[in-house]
Amino acid sequence: MTDLICVGSIAGSFGVRGEVRLKSYCAVPEDIETYSPLTDETGTERYPLIITRAIKNGFAARLGGVETKEQADALKGLRLFARRDQLPSLPDDEFYHADLIGLAVYDTGGTLLGRVKSVQNHGADDLLELHGPGLKTTVLLPFTKAAVPTVDLEAGRIVADPPEGLL
């Protein structure tokens, strides 16, 4: 398991004074500020963060060291990370997406179906994007108790009972 969890990203600049457009991936979006300073995915670059106001689809925020619109524009697409020990512990049936990516997925008979490539959400339940040698195309598996009865992070495996006709 990684010690860094992606908690947000920079969507570009906001205004002309070096503020950034911040997207928060936190369950309570404003909580992203409490994990400051955030880092890049290597953990080497640190970004002190202050939310200045709510805007459409996120927040306007100040990042330490960013003073101009050009500097803010240059950070567009930057993914921001917090250390796992800064984040709240999750209930047993909730998982950080970073912990699911790369896990092996088996069916209820023990056959390897593939690995989790990404976790997606298009408005309803999360979907696990599976890929593997036995799959002709990428498969999107609903991440529900019915379709995914077991997630064992310690063993690095998921047991899935995919809906009829999915695979």
mmCIF file with all atom_site columns, C-alpha atoms in Angstrom, residues 7-14 19-25 29-33 38 49-63 78-80:
data_model
loop_
_atom_site.group_PDB
_atom_site.id
_atom_site.type_symbol
_atom_site.label_atom_id
_atom_site.label_alt_id
_atom_site.label_comp_id
_atom_site.label_asym_id
_atom_site.label_entity_id
_atom_site.label_seq_id
_atom_site.pdbx_PDB_ins_code
_atom_site.Cartn_x
_atom_site.Cartn_y
_atom_site.Cartn_z
_atom_site.occupancy
_atom_site.B_iso_or_equiv
_atom_site.pdbx_formal_charge
_atom_site.auth_seq_id
_atom_site.auth_comp_id
_atom_site.auth_asym_id
_atom_site.auth_atom_id
_atom_site.pdbx_PDB_model_num
ATOM 1  C CA . VAL A 1 7  ? -6.689  14.077 -2.442  1.00 0.00 ? 7  VAL A CA 1
ATOM 2  C CA . GLY A 1 8  ? -7.068  16.596 -5.253  1.00 0.00 ? 8  GLY A CA 1
ATOM 3  C CA . SER A 1 9  ? -5.702  18.196 -8.388  1.00 0.00 ? 9  SER A CA 1
ATOM 4  C CA . ILE A 1 10 ? -5.052  21.578 -9.957  1.00 0.00 ? 10 ILE A CA 1
ATOM 5  C CA . ALA A 1 11 ? -7.413  22.448 -12.829 1.00 0.00 ? 11 ALA A CA 1
ATOM 6  C CA . GLY A 1 12 ? -5.511  25.601 -13.854 1.00 0.00 ? 12 GLY A CA 1
ATOM 7  C CA . SER A 1 13 ? -5.276  29.208 -12.753 1.00 0.00 ? 13 SER A CA 1
ATOM 8  C CA . PHE A 1 14 ? -8.026  31.349 -11.234 1.00 0.00 ? 14 PHE A CA 1
ATOM 9  C CA . GLU A 1 19 ? -4.599  31.547 -7.379  1.00 0.00 ? 19 GLU A CA 1
ATOM 10 C CA . VAL A 1 20 ? -5.324  28.033 -8.679  1.00 0.00 ? 20 VAL A CA 1
ATOM 11 C CA . ARG A 1 21 ? -8.532  26.162 -9.451  1.00 0.00 ? 21 ARG A CA 1
ATOM 12 C CA . LEU A 1 22 ? -8.531  23.281 -6.987  1.00 0.00 ? 22 LEU A CA 1
ATOM 13 C CA . LYS A 1 23 ? -10.516 20.059 -7.352  1.00 0.00 ? 23 LYS A CA 1
ATOM 14 C CA . SER A 1 24 ? -10.905 18.180 -4.072  1.00 0.00 ? 24 SER A CA 1
ATOM 15 C CA . TYR A 1 25 ? -11.397 14.406 -4.018  1.00 0.00 ? 25 TYR A CA 1
ATOM 16 C CA . PRO A 1 29 ? -14.254 18.732 -0.045  1.00 0.00 ? 29 PRO A CA 1
ATOM 17 C CA . GLU A 1 30 ? -13.102 21.512 2.312   1.00 0.00 ? 30 GLU A CA 1
ATOM 18 C CA . ASP A 1 31 ? -11.062 18.989 4.331   1.00 0.00 ? 31 ASP A CA 1
ATOM 19 C CA . ILE A 1 32 ? -8.314  19.090 1.688   1.00 0.00 ? 32 ILE A CA 1
ATOM 20 C CA . GLU A 1 33 ? -7.007  22.265 3.340   1.00 0.00 ? 33 GLU A CA 1
ATOM 21 C CA . LEU A 1 38 ? 0.285   18.574 0.173   1.00 0.00 ? 38 LEU A CA 1
ATOM 22 C CA . LEU A 1 49 ? -2.444  25.239 0.550   1.00 0.00 ? 49 LEU A CA 1
ATOM 23 C CA . ILE A 1 50 ? -5.043  27.788 1.628   1.00 0.00 ? 50 ILE A CA 1
ATOM 24 C CA . ILE A 1 51 ? -8.588  27.793 0.188   1.00 0.00 ? 51 ILE A CA 1
ATOM 25 C CA . THR A 1 52 ? -9.625  31.367 -0.609  1.00 0.00 ? 52 THR A CA 1
ATOM 26 C CA . ARG A 1 53 ? -13.224 30.709 -1.715  1.00 0.00 ? 53 ARG A CA 1
ATOM 27 C CA . ALA A 1 54 ? -15.613 28.184 -3.246  1.00 0.00 ? 54 ALA A CA 1
ATOM 28 C CA . ILE A 1 55 ? -16.052 28.369 -7.039  1.00 0.00 ? 55 ILE A CA 1
ATOM 29 C CA . LYS A 1 56 ? -17.934 26.237 -9.554  1.00 0.00 ? 56 LYS A CA 1
ATOM 30 C CA . ASN A 1 57 ? -16.644 22.620 -9.433  1.00 0.00 ? 57 ASN A CA 1
ATOM 31 C CA . GLY A 1 58 ? -14.141 23.287 -6.670  1.00 0.00 ? 58 GLY A CA 1
ATOM 32 C CA . PHE A 1 59 ? -12.235 26.041 -4.919  1.00 0.00 ? 59 PHE A CA 1
ATOM 33 C CA . ALA A 1 60 ? -9.962  28.962 -5.621  1.00 0.00 ? 60 ALA A CA 1
ATOM 34 C CA . ALA A 1 61 ? -6.830  28.420 -3.552  1.00 0.00 ? 61 ALA A CA 1
ATOM 35 C CA . ARG A 1 62 ? -3.350  29.724 -2.916  1.00 0.00 ? 62 ARG A CA 1
ATOM 36 C CA . LEU A 1 63 ? -0.375  27.382 -3.167  1.00 0.00 ? 63 LEU A CA 1
ATOM 37 C CA . LEU A 1 78 ? -0.848  18.470 -10.957 1.00 0.00 ? 78 LEU A CA 1
ATOM 38 C CA . ARG A 1 79 ? -2.205  15.750 -8.684  1.00 0.00 ? 79 ARG A CA 1
ATOM 39 C CA . LEU A 1 80 ? -1.943  16.592 -4.972  1.00 0.00 ? 80 LEU A CA 1
#
